[in-house]
Amino acid sequence: MQRVAAFFALVGAVALVTWQTGFTPSQVLSVTVFAAFIVGTLLYWPFRLAFAFVGVAILLAARLVDIPHLIEFASLDVILFLIGMMTVIGFLEERHFFEAAVEKALPYVGGSAYTLMGAIMLMAFVSAALVDEVTSILFMSAIVIRIARRFHLDPVPYIIMTVFATNIGSSATVVGNPIGVLIALRAGLTFPDFLRWATPIALAALLLTIALSFLYYRRHMHDLHVAIHREGLAGAATRGEAEEPAAAAEASGSDGEGGEGAHERRGSLLFPSLLFLGTVAGLILHKQIEHWLHLGTNTMLVGVALAAAGIVLFVERHRARELVERRVDWWTLAFFLLLFASAGTLRYAGVTEHIAQGMVRLTGGALTPLLITITWSIGALTSVMDNVLAVASFIPIVGDLASQGIQVAPLWWGMLFGGTILGNLTLIGSTANIVVLGLLERHERRSVGFMEWFWPGALTSIPSLALATLLLWLQLPLLTR
């Protein structure tokens, strides 16, 4: 009953504020429906798709959007990209490609707790950048849990540090996070653009996060250091795998099948390696491919993902349908599609233009205040709601700022870092956080309290986002050239 009261109170407050600040009746209704969609999603997360369906139906019935614009706002390019990449990543997970790569690398990191956790955090960063945050945290958390079990340590501090690196790594490239895909396709940014502007800042944020995490968890790092010197690191990552195959399979996202077929999928890594390298190379070179074929910007960003998925389905043949049905998160994609359509309706109704004009009046149109406002507003929203929700709400606003002649290139990057780095602040700040909490509860019977996450999250994410904001500000002359 309290949540019902909170739902109507929050939605009513949004309607009242928009009415009092000069919005037209149609704009008030559009904002109210969108607020009901967002608040309902946050308060009743399992029913988020139901809220999405009902919200879009109301927008259509109230003539706040028509079918052609609904399709335009639905961001089908983003959805198609995610379908392709989910198919490829699902195939690689079932072949245990990522797990094998990490396990082969771990024995070479040395015998110190600091080099071990530094290497794990770096691998989490790189894997999130090259695939996505959820895939990265699935196999990295499985490795960390095995190490903690080997040394009889509480896995939570080490898991949290790994999640921090994963979320930061998801900002380094266009494929690391759905919001990166959304921003790239809306802003016309390419994979090389991310390598130039996002990756160096993400690396700087990672180094600061590693240092601050080691400081906060210095007692746990000492315990790991003592355990490594007492028992040795060799086999820590892989020991116990034979004893607990079901848990390892579930943590890595595999189907847990036994027998000859499962063994063959794990043992044959040549094709998965070639597929992974080819897909990454195609994504990096998509701009050159578009130039050679005289295609529009980012056409082959989507095309490479779909081509790689097609190759996977040819290889899988009889298991192709099963792979697509199980590995593509259709529930989430349907939610994203309706979310993007609903957020686009705000622009169609003139709401985002009204907000953009208000921001210009508040900041005088100066780029530095706008950069700080956008970056930290997205970050604050991300810490209490899904980052895709936060970014999807702001993209039309940035688009309207651009239509008023404001140079918005730095704002896109501010949105990216606000939506990823400050996801480390709370338990629900990113999808990776929620996924790893479920893994801990399922496999370790260990729950994490809000403050247990918040204090290390605050110590690391706030300075890291401040550093990212500073580095963007220092590069404003280059970004606006």
Tab-separated table of C-alpha atoms in Angstrom:
chain	number	residue	atom	x	y	z
A	1	MET	CA	0.000	0.000	0.000
A	2	GLN	CA	2.883	2.350	0.762
A	3	ARG	CA	4.320	1.840	-2.703
A	4	VAL	CA	0.937	2.572	-4.292
A	5	ALA	CA	0.721	5.813	-2.298
A	6	ALA	CA	4.312	6.679	-3.240
A	7	PHE	CA	3.545	6.017	-6.921
A	8	PHE	CA	0.558	8.361	-7.049
A	9	ALA	CA	2.312	10.988	-4.886
A	10	LEU	CA	5.385	11.121	-7.113
A	11	VAL	CA	3.460	11.107	-10.376
A	12	GLY	CA	1.059	13.742	-9.030
A	13	ALA	CA	3.970	15.911	-7.917
A	14	VAL	CA	5.506	15.737	-11.408
A	15	ALA	CA	2.171	16.703	-12.989
A	16	LEU	CA	1.745	19.631	-10.596
A	17	VAL	CA	5.280	20.944	-11.121
A	18	THR	CA	5.023	20.780	-14.903
A	19	TRP	CA	1.617	22.511	-14.832
A	20	GLN	CA	2.977	25.303	-12.619
A	21	THR	CA	6.075	25.871	-14.778
A	22	GLY	CA	4.256	26.799	-17.960
A	23	PHE	CA	3.888	23.536	-19.871
A	24	THR	CA	0.864	23.147	-22.161
A	25	PRO	CA	-1.843	20.600	-21.240
A	26	SER	CA	-0.580	18.107	-23.832
A	27	GLN	CA	2.971	18.512	-22.525
A	28	VAL	CA	1.800	18.030	-18.937
A	29	LEU	CA	0.032	14.819	-19.939
A	30	SER	CA	3.075	13.594	-21.865
A	31	VAL	CA	5.402	14.221	-18.911
A	32	THR	CA	2.911	12.665	-16.469
A	33	VAL	CA	2.612	9.469	-18.514
A	34	PHE	CA	6.399	9.246	-18.857
A	35	ALA	CA	6.801	9.840	-15.098
A	36	ALA	CA	4.268	7.084	-14.379
A	37	PHE	CA	6.275	4.803	-16.666
A	38	ILE	CA	9.562	5.568	-14.865
A	39	VAL	CA	8.214	5.604	-11.292
A	40	GLY	CA	6.224	2.419	-11.892
A	41	THR	CA	9.354	0.749	-13.269
A	42	LEU	CA	11.396	1.738	-10.215
A	43	LEU	CA	8.765	0.787	-7.619
A	44	TYR	CA	7.576	-2.372	-9.360
A	45	TRP	CA	10.620	-3.581	-11.285
A	46	PRO	CA	9.211	-7.037	-12.228
A	47	PHE	CA	6.283	-5.252	-13.935
A	48	ARG	CA	8.389	-2.759	-15.877
A	49	LEU	CA	7.323	-4.122	-19.266
A	50	ALA	CA	3.664	-3.899	-18.273
A	51	PHE	CA	4.125	-0.223	-17.378
A	52	ALA	CA	5.894	0.295	-20.711
A	53	PHE	CA	3.052	-1.250	-22.731
A	54	VAL	CA	0.347	0.681	-20.881
A	55	GLY	CA	2.282	3.945	-21.039
A	56	VAL	CA	2.793	3.784	-24.790
A	57	ALA	CA	-0.867	2.785	-25.295
A	58	ILE	CA	-1.977	5.903	-23.368
A	59	LEU	CA	0.346	8.108	-25.439
A	60	LEU	CA	-1.171	6.710	-28.625
A	61	ALA	CA	-4.754	7.023	-27.379
A	62	ALA	CA	-4.177	10.622	-26.255
A	63	ARG	CA	-2.705	11.492	-29.684
A	64	LEU	CA	0.568	12.506	-28.060
A	65	VAL	CA	2.385	10.411	-30.644
A	66	ASP	CA	1.431	8.666	-33.877
A	67	ILE	CA	2.580	5.310	-35.243
A	68	PRO	CA	5.203	6.663	-37.720
A	69	HIS	CA	6.875	8.736	-34.984
A	70	LEU	CA	6.570	5.884	-32.490
A	71	ILE	CA	8.555	3.685	-34.885
A	72	GLU	CA	11.080	6.486	-35.453
A	73	PHE	CA	11.612	7.023	-31.719
A	74	ALA	CA	11.889	3.280	-30.944
A	75	SER	CA	15.602	3.236	-31.915
A	76	LEU	CA	15.442	0.035	-33.948
A	77	ASP	CA	19.094	0.506	-34.903
A	78	VAL	CA	20.066	0.192	-31.231
A	79	ILE	CA	17.803	-2.832	-30.771
A	80	LEU	CA	19.240	-4.601	-33.837
A	81	PHE	CA	22.801	-3.931	-32.675
A	82	LEU	CA	22.024	-5.404	-29.245
A	83	ILE	CA	20.337	-8.472	-30.769
A	84	GLY	CA	23.411	-9.162	-32.883
A	85	MET	CA	25.893	-8.675	-30.051
A	86	MET	CA	23.832	-10.707	-27.561
A	87	THR	CA	23.812	-13.598	-30.036
A	88	VAL	CA	27.580	-13.447	-30.550
A	89	ILE	CA	28.337	-13.062	-26.839
A	90	GLY	CA	25.947	-15.860	-25.913
A	91	PHE	CA	27.759	-18.171	-28.338
A	92	LEU	CA	31.168	-17.196	-26.911
A	93	GLU	CA	29.913	-17.751	-23.366
A	94	GLU	CA	28.670	-21.234	-24.222
A	95	ARG	CA	32.095	-22.043	-25.632
A	96	HIS	CA	33.621	-20.731	-22.353
A	97	PHE	CA	35.823	-18.396	-24.391
A	98	PHE	CA	36.025	-15.542	-21.870
A	99	GLU	CA	36.483	-17.806	-18.876
A	100	ALA	CA	39.333	-19.675	-20.557
A	101	ALA	CA	41.056	-16.440	-21.575
A	102	VAL	CA	40.961	-15.047	-18.028
A	103	GLU	CA	42.066	-18.296	-16.407
A	104	LYS	CA	45.071	-18.539	-18.750
A	105	ALA	CA	46.118	-14.996	-17.858
A	106	LEU	CA	45.752	-15.157	-14.061
A	107	PRO	CA	48.760	-17.391	-13.259
A	108	TYR	CA	51.097	-14.783	-14.780
A	109	VAL	CA	50.093	-11.855	-12.543
A	110	GLY	CA	52.511	-12.573	-9.706
A	111	GLY	CA	52.195	-13.543	-6.092
A	112	SER	CA	50.944	-10.295	-4.567
A	113	ALA	CA	47.351	-9.485	-3.605
A	114	TYR	CA	47.772	-6.052	-5.163
A	115	THR	CA	49.041	-7.353	-8.499
A	116	LEU	CA	46.341	-10.056	-8.476
A	117	MET	CA	43.425	-7.692	-7.802
A	118	GLY	CA	44.937	-5.029	-10.045
A	119	ALA	CA	45.109	-7.583	-12.868
A	120	ILE	CA	41.566	-8.783	-12.202
A	121	MET	CA	40.231	-5.224	-12.234
A	122	LEU	CA	42.143	-4.473	-15.446
A	123	MET	CA	40.776	-7.646	-17.063
A	124	ALA	CA	37.263	-6.701	-15.937
A	125	PHE	CA	37.766	-3.254	-17.473
A	126	VAL	CA	39.030	-4.643	-20.789
A	127	SER	CA	36.414	-7.383	-21.046
A	128	ALA	CA	33.588	-4.929	-20.335
A	129	ALA	CA	34.968	-2.594	-22.993
A	130	LEU	CA	35.224	-5.362	-25.592
A	131	VAL	CA	31.948	-7.160	-24.915
A	132	ASP	CA	29.608	-5.627	-22.332
A	133	GLU	CA	29.350	-5.083	-18.602
A	134	VAL	CA	26.955	-7.971	-17.897
A	135	THR	CA	28.985	-10.589	-19.773
A	136	SER	CA	32.160	-9.289	-18.150
A	137	ILE	CA	30.843	-9.469	-14.612
A	138	LEU	CA	29.394	-12.955	-15.143
A	139	PHE	CA	32.712	-14.624	-15.900
A	140	MET	CA	34.919	-12.283	-13.821
A	141	SER	CA	32.770	-12.809	-10.721
A	142	ALA	CA	33.000	-16.578	-11.236
A	143	ILE	CA	36.811	-16.276	-11.159
A	144	VAL	CA	36.793	-14.023	-8.076
A	145	ILE	CA	34.413	-16.320	-6.190
A	146	ARG	CA	36.703	-19.291	-6.892
A	147	ILE	CA	39.724	-17.390	-5.603
A	148	ALA	CA	37.843	-16.349	-2.443
A	149	ARG	CA	36.744	-19.950	-1.860
A	150	ARG	CA	40.287	-21.206	-2.389
A	151	PHE	CA	41.593	-18.928	0.372
A	152	HIS	CA	38.446	-19.076	2.558
A	153	LEU	CA	37.869	-15.306	2.329
A	154	ASP	CA	34.715	-13.201	2.160
A	155	PRO	CA	34.204	-12.646	-1.611
A	156	VAL	CA	32.182	-9.424	-1.291
A	157	PRO	CA	35.033	-6.843	-1.135
A	158	TYR	CA	36.809	-8.398	-4.109
A	159	ILE	CA	33.558	-8.732	-6.078
A	160	ILE	CA	32.673	-5.083	-5.420
A	161	MET	CA	36.094	-3.932	-6.649
A	162	THR	CA	35.625	-6.040	-9.786
A	163	VAL	CA	32.195	-4.515	-10.414
A	164	PHE	CA	33.651	-1.008	-10.058
A	165	ALA	CA	36.214	-1.770	-12.781
A	166	THR	CA	33.549	-3.396	-14.963
A	167	ASN	CA	31.252	-0.367	-14.886
A	168	ILE	CA	34.103	1.997	-15.706
A	169	GLY	CA	35.292	-0.292	-18.508
A	170	SER	CA	31.810	-0.240	-20.030
A	171	SER	CA	32.351	3.450	-20.841
A	172	ALA	CA	35.599	2.868	-22.740
A	173	THR	CA	34.098	1.705	-26.044
A	174	VAL	CA	30.813	1.875	-27.908
A	175	VAL	CA	29.957	-1.783	-27.187
A	176	GLY	CA	30.587	-1.771	-23.445
A	177	ASN	CA	27.179	-0.519	-22.366
A	178	PRO	CA	23.771	-0.039	-24.028
A	179	ILE	CA	24.001	3.677	-23.296
A	180	GLY	CA	27.228	3.821	-25.327
A	181	VAL	CA	25.403	2.315	-28.298
A	182	LEU	CA	22.492	4.714	-27.811
A	183	ILE	CA	24.757	7.768	-27.557
A	184	ALA	CA	26.913	6.696	-30.518
A	185	LEU	CA	23.978	6.182	-32.843
A	186	ARG	CA	22.225	9.385	-31.785
A	187	ALA	CA	25.341	11.584	-31.789
A	188	GLY	CA	26.944	10.049	-34.887
A	189	LEU	CA	29.973	8.859	-32.909
A	190	THR	CA	32.147	6.002	-34.136
A	191	PHE	CA	34.196	3.270	-32.474
A	192	PRO	CA	37.431	5.247	-33.087
A	193	ASP	CA	35.776	8.315	-31.530
A	194	PHE	CA	35.301	6.300	-28.342
A	195	LEU	CA	38.913	5.113	-28.467
A	196	ARG	CA	40.061	8.739	-28.762
A	197	TRP	CA	37.811	10.461	-26.227
A	198	ALA	CA	36.340	7.842	-23.893
A	199	THR	CA	39.067	5.225	-23.446
A	200	PRO	CA	41.830	7.505	-22.028
A	201	ILE	CA	39.434	9.091	-19.518
A	202	ALA	CA	38.046	5.685	-18.551
A	203	LEU	CA	41.594	4.407	-17.945
A	204	ALA	CA	42.360	7.399	-15.738
A	205	ALA	CA	39.151	6.765	-13.773
A	206	LEU	CA	40.103	3.081	-13.451
A	207	LEU	CA	43.547	3.850	-12.013
A	208	LEU	CA	42.032	6.221	-9.462
A	209	THR	CA	39.353	3.662	-8.576
A	210	ILE	CA	41.946	0.911	-8.093
A	211	ALA	CA	43.992	3.108	-5.747
A	212	LEU	CA	40.949	4.211	-3.716
A	213	SER	CA	39.555	0.657	-3.583
A	214	PHE	CA	42.849	-0.690	-2.252
A	215	LEU	CA	42.816	2.073	0.352
A	216	TYR	CA	39.258	1.351	1.495
A	217	TYR	CA	39.711	-2.435	1.491
A	218	ARG	CA	43.269	-2.416	2.813
A	219	ARG	CA	42.440	-4.968	5.567
A	220	HIS	CA	40.892	-7.370	3.053
A	221	MET	CA	43.826	-6.851	0.699
A	222	HIS	CA	46.168	-7.710	3.579
A	223	ASP	CA	44.205	-10.914	4.273
A	224	LEU	CA	44.446	-11.927	0.598
A	225	HIS	CA	48.151	-11.093	0.521
A	226	VAL	CA	48.818	-13.282	3.563
A	227	ALA	CA	46.748	-16.136	2.102
A	228	ILE	CA	48.602	-16.007	-1.215
A	229	HIS	CA	51.999	-16.149	0.480
A	230	ARG	CA	50.829	-18.947	2.747
A	231	GLU	CA	49.176	-21.188	0.135
A	232	GLY	CA	50.359	-19.868	-3.248
A	233	LEU	CA	48.359	-18.528	-6.181
A	234	ALA	CA	48.764	-21.494	-8.514
A	235	GLY	CA	45.406	-23.093	-9.212
A	236	ALA	CA	43.457	-20.533	-7.179
A	237	ALA	CA	41.381	-19.447	-10.135
A	238	THR	CA	40.566	-22.929	-11.382
A	239	ARG	CA	40.607	-25.126	-8.284
A	240	GLY	CA	37.171	-26.206	-7.265
A	241	GLU	CA	35.838	-26.036	-10.808
A	242	ALA	CA	35.530	-29.818	-11.001
A	243	GLU	CA	33.895	-29.889	-7.592
A	244	GLU	CA	31.216	-27.325	-8.407
A	245	PRO	CA	30.500	-27.466	-12.145
A	246	ALA	CA	26.878	-26.443	-11.860
A	247	ALA	CA	27.650	-23.253	-9.933
A	248	ALA	CA	30.452	-22.340	-12.299
A	249	ALA	CA	28.249	-22.952	-15.321
A	250	GLU	CA	25.447	-20.821	-13.946
A	251	ALA	CA	27.786	-17.996	-12.944
A	252	SER	CA	29.341	-17.929	-16.399
A	253	GLY	CA	25.946	-17.954	-18.051
A	254	SER	CA	26.249	-21.381	-19.691
A	255	ASP	CA	23.489	-23.907	-19.878
A	256	GLY	CA	25.374	-26.305	-17.621
A	257	GLU	CA	25.017	-29.225	-20.031
A	258	GLY	CA	27.322	-32.139	-19.422
A	259	GLY	CA	28.542	-34.887	-21.652
A	260	GLU	CA	30.551	-34.875	-24.826
A	261	GLY	CA	28.799	-31.922	-26.443
A	262	ALA	CA	29.527	-29.580	-23.534
A	263	HIS	CA	33.144	-30.760	-23.434
A	264	GLU	CA	33.571	-30.052	-27.141
A	265	ARG	CA	32.103	-26.555	-26.810
A	266	ARG	CA	34.589	-25.773	-24.062
A	267	GLY	CA	37.578	-27.434	-25.721
A	268	SER	CA	37.412	-25.877	-29.186
A	269	LEU	CA	38.492	-22.246	-28.860
A	270	LEU	CA	39.950	-21.604	-32.331
A	271	PHE	CA	36.730	-20.527	-34.019
A	272	PRO	CA	35.469	-18.511	-30.991
A	273	SER	CA	38.833	-16.715	-30.911
A	274	LEU	CA	38.674	-15.873	-34.617
A	275	LEU	CA	35.042	-14.769	-34.285
A	276	PHE	CA	35.841	-12.535	-31.326
A	277	LEU	CA	38.850	-10.927	-32.992
A	278	GLY	CA	36.994	-10.496	-36.283
A	279	THR	CA	33.983	-8.884	-34.615
A	280	VAL	CA	36.145	-6.462	-32.618
A	281	ALA	CA	38.184	-5.619	-35.729
A	282	GLY	CA	34.998	-5.012	-37.713
A	283	LEU	CA	33.637	-2.693	-35.039
A	284	ILE	CA	36.899	-0.753	-34.872
A	285	LEU	CA	37.117	-0.443	-38.675
A	286	HIS	CA	33.430	0.188	-39.329
A	287	LYS	CA	34.079	3.817	-40.252
A	288	GLN	CA	36.574	2.790	-42.946
A	289	ILE	CA	34.165	0.131	-44.250
A	290	GLU	CA	31.419	2.749	-44.500
A	291	HIS	CA	33.781	5.030	-46.407
A	292	TRP	CA	34.745	2.275	-48.857
A	293	LEU	CA	31.106	1.304	-49.449
A	294	HIS	CA	29.795	4.910	-49.430
A	295	LEU	CA	27.431	4.203	-46.530
A	296	GLY	CA	25.966	6.480	-43.889
A	297	THR	CA	27.618	7.037	-40.507
A	298	ASN	CA	27.446	4.006	-38.195
A	299	THR	CA	25.664	1.831	-40.762
A	300	MET	CA	28.284	-0.874	-40.364
A	301	LEU	CA	28.343	-0.538	-36.580
A	302	VAL	CA	24.997	-2.312	-36.792
A	303	GLY	CA	26.010	-4.295	-39.868
A	304	VAL	CA	29.075	-5.896	-38.270
A	305	ALA	CA	27.061	-7.045	-35.246
A	306	LEU	CA	24.382	-8.585	-37.477
A	307	ALA	CA	26.948	-10.234	-39.792
A	308	ALA	CA	28.792	-11.803	-36.834
A	309	ALA	CA	25.487	-13.062	-35.418
A	310	GLY	CA	24.607	-14.536	-38.801
A	311	ILE	CA	27.915	-16.437	-38.929
A	312	VAL	CA	27.219	-17.818	-35.443
A	313	LEU	CA	23.788	-19.072	-36.492
A	314	PHE	CA	25.229	-20.777	-39.590
A	315	VAL	CA	27.809	-22.511	-37.397
A	316	GLU	CA	25.280	-23.545	-34.764
A	317	ARG	CA	22.773	-24.814	-37.387
A	318	HIS	CA	20.430	-27.082	-35.365
A	319	ARG	CA	20.970	-25.104	-32.144
A	320	ALA	CA	20.572	-21.701	-33.809
A	321	ARG	CA	16.969	-21.148	-32.753
A	322	GLU	CA	17.674	-22.292	-29.210
A	323	LEU	CA	20.681	-19.942	-29.009
A	324	VAL	CA	18.673	-16.896	-30.122
A	325	GLU	CA	15.729	-17.719	-27.874
A	326	ARG	CA	17.850	-18.251	-24.763
A	327	ARG	CA	20.740	-15.845	-25.200
A	328	VAL	CA	18.979	-12.760	-26.546
A	329	ASP	CA	17.255	-10.941	-23.685
A	330	TRP	CA	13.984	-10.262	-25.475
A	331	TRP	CA	12.288	-9.007	-22.313
A	332	THR	CA	14.880	-6.277	-21.828
A	333	LEU	CA	14.965	-5.387	-25.525
A	334	ALA	CA	11.185	-4.951	-25.618
A	335	PHE	CA	11.451	-2.707	-22.581
A	336	PHE	CA	14.230	-0.647	-24.194
A	337	LEU	CA	12.242	-0.258	-27.413
A	338	LEU	CA	9.182	1.116	-25.586
A	339	LEU	CA	11.347	3.248	-23.295
A	340	PHE	CA	13.041	4.929	-26.259
A	341	ALA	CA	9.657	5.463	-27.929
A	342	SER	CA	8.210	7.009	-24.768
A	343	ALA	CA	11.229	9.280	-24.243
A	344	GLY	CA	11.055	10.380	-27.873
A	345	THR	CA	7.447	11.417	-27.335
A	346	LEU	CA	8.657	14.115	-24.947
A	347	ARG	CA	10.496	15.709	-27.836
A	348	TYR	CA	7.512	15.260	-30.153
A	349	ALA	CA	5.339	17.136	-27.630
A	350	GLY	CA	7.906	19.943	-27.199
A	351	VAL	CA	8.753	19.036	-23.601
A	352	THR	CA	12.479	18.604	-24.148
A	353	GLU	CA	12.687	21.909	-26.031
A	354	HIS	CA	11.078	23.626	-23.041
A	355	ILE	CA	13.588	21.981	-20.663
A	356	ALA	CA	16.518	22.814	-22.958
A	357	GLN	CA	15.504	26.473	-23.039
A	358	GLY	CA	15.321	26.434	-19.246
A	359	MET	CA	18.839	25.001	-19.045
A	360	VAL	CA	20.119	27.665	-21.412
A	361	ARG	CA	18.530	30.406	-19.291
A	362	LEU	CA	19.923	28.859	-16.095
A	363	THR	CA	23.476	28.486	-17.391
A	364	GLY	CA	23.509	31.397	-19.810
A	365	GLY	CA	24.275	28.899	-22.572
A	366	ALA	CA	27.855	28.542	-21.273
A	367	LEU	CA	29.299	25.146	-22.087
A	368	THR	CA	31.095	24.493	-18.798
A	369	PRO	CA	27.980	24.853	-16.572
A	370	LEU	CA	26.011	22.779	-19.075
A	371	LEU	CA	28.662	20.045	-19.033
A	372	ILE	CA	28.648	19.893	-15.227
A	373	THR	CA	24.836	19.988	-15.054
A	374	ILE	CA	24.305	17.241	-17.636
A	375	THR	CA	27.097	14.961	-16.361
A	376	TRP	CA	26.159	15.055	-12.698
A	377	SER	CA	22.390	15.031	-13.317
A	378	ILE	CA	22.784	11.828	-15.319
A	379	GLY	CA	25.067	10.444	-12.606
A	380	ALA	CA	22.590	11.245	-9.837
A	381	LEU	CA	19.754	9.608	-11.774
A	382	THR	CA	21.896	6.577	-12.597
A	383	SER	CA	22.639	5.945	-8.929
A	384	VAL	CA	18.934	5.506	-8.171
A	385	MET	CA	17.617	4.096	-11.454
A	386	ASP	CA	18.742	2.168	-14.516
A	387	ASN	CA	21.322	4.167	-16.503
A	388	VAL	CA	19.480	3.493	-19.766
A	389	LEU	CA	16.389	5.165	-18.289
A	390	ALA	CA	18.461	8.177	-17.264
A	391	VAL	CA	20.276	8.594	-20.577
A	392	ALA	CA	17.186	7.953	-22.710
A	393	SER	CA	15.439	10.760	-20.827
A	394	PHE	CA	18.251	13.238	-21.523
A	395	ILE	CA	19.101	12.438	-25.149
A	396	PRO	CA	16.175	14.456	-26.568
A	397	ILE	CA	17.152	17.376	-24.301
A	398	VAL	CA	20.710	17.387	-25.652
A	399	GLY	CA	19.297	17.188	-29.169
A	400	ASP	CA	17.239	20.316	-28.534
A	401	LEU	CA	20.279	22.089	-27.067
A	402	ALA	CA	22.066	21.349	-30.349
A	403	SER	CA	19.159	22.808	-32.326
A	404	GLN	CA	19.632	26.058	-30.362
A	405	GLY	CA	23.182	26.368	-31.662
A	406	ILE	CA	24.993	25.017	-28.603
A	407	GLN	CA	28.070	22.849	-29.152
A	408	VAL	CA	26.951	19.572	-27.556
A	409	ALA	CA	29.889	17.263	-28.371
A	410	PRO	CA	31.253	17.398	-24.780
A	411	LEU	CA	27.773	16.786	-23.369
A	412	TRP	CA	27.499	13.368	-25.027
A	413	TRP	CA	30.687	12.251	-23.303
A	414	GLY	CA	29.505	13.749	-20.011
A	415	MET	CA	26.320	11.680	-20.308
A	416	LEU	CA	28.380	8.547	-20.973
A	417	PHE	CA	30.615	8.946	-17.930
A	418	GLY	CA	27.822	10.101	-15.640
A	419	GLY	CA	25.781	7.059	-16.642
A	420	THR	CA	28.580	4.541	-16.071
A	421	ILE	CA	30.973	5.766	-13.379
A	422	LEU	CA	28.335	6.881	-10.880
A	423	GLY	CA	26.621	3.530	-11.394
A	424	ASN	CA	29.173	2.355	-8.805
A	425	LEU	CA	27.586	4.507	-6.102
A	426	THR	CA	24.676	2.248	-5.111
A	427	LEU	CA	23.490	-1.352	-5.296
A	428	ILE	CA	21.091	-0.554	-8.141
A	429	GLY	CA	23.312	1.861	-10.076
A	430	SER	CA	23.925	-0.527	-12.975
A	431	THR	CA	22.800	-3.853	-14.367
A	432	ALA	CA	26.174	-5.391	-13.473
A	433	ASN	CA	25.611	-4.502	-9.812
A	434	ILE	CA	22.235	-6.239	-9.746
A	435	VAL	CA	23.542	-9.302	-11.585
A	436	VAL	CA	26.441	-9.835	-9.189
A	437	LEU	CA	24.216	-9.403	-6.127
A	438	GLY	CA	22.058	-12.231	-7.448
A	439	LEU	CA	25.130	-14.416	-7.975
A	440	LEU	CA	26.338	-13.814	-4.414
A	441	GLU	CA	22.953	-14.655	-2.943
A	442	ARG	CA	22.558	-17.758	-5.086
A	443	HIS	CA	26.037	-19.264	-4.795
A	444	GLU	CA	27.433	-17.854	-1.537
A	445	ARG	CA	24.227	-17.254	0.449
A	446	ARG	CA	25.672	-13.788	1.047
A	447	SER	CA	23.622	-10.610	0.857
A	448	VAL	CA	25.131	-7.120	0.627
A	449	GLY	CA	23.680	-4.242	2.631
A	450	PHE	CA	23.019	-0.832	1.107
A	451	MET	CA	25.658	0.964	3.177
A	452	GLU	CA	28.142	-1.883	2.711
A	453	TRP	CA	28.115	-0.943	-0.968
A	454	PHE	CA	27.488	2.791	-0.637
A	455	TRP	CA	30.604	3.785	1.328
A	456	PRO	CA	33.201	2.247	-1.011
A	457	GLY	CA	31.000	3.328	-3.928
A	458	ALA	CA	31.005	6.941	-2.757
A	459	LEU	CA	34.745	6.939	-2.025
A	460	THR	CA	35.586	5.696	-5.533
A	461	SER	CA	32.837	6.879	-7.901
A	462	ILE	CA	32.507	10.534	-6.877
A	463	PRO	CA	36.244	11.348	-7.226
A	464	SER	CA	36.375	9.271	-10.445
A	465	LEU	CA	33.491	11.166	-12.032
A	466	ALA	CA	35.034	14.452	-10.855
A	467	LEU	CA	38.275	13.411	-12.593
A	468	ALA	CA	36.385	12.493	-15.778
A	469	THR	CA	34.559	15.834	-15.718
A	470	LEU	CA	37.847	17.692	-15.232
A	471	LEU	CA	39.508	15.841	-18.123
A	472	LEU	CA	36.547	16.625	-20.385
A	473	TRP	CA	36.673	20.285	-19.341
A	474	LEU	CA	40.396	20.474	-20.107
A	475	GLN	CA	39.689	19.161	-23.609
A	476	LEU	CA	36.779	21.498	-24.373
A	477	PRO	CA	38.810	23.446	-26.989
A	478	LEU	CA	39.521	20.184	-28.825
A	479	LEU	CA	35.991	18.813	-28.444
A	480	THR	CA	34.418	21.986	-29.802
A	481	ARG	CA	36.868	22.475	-32.681
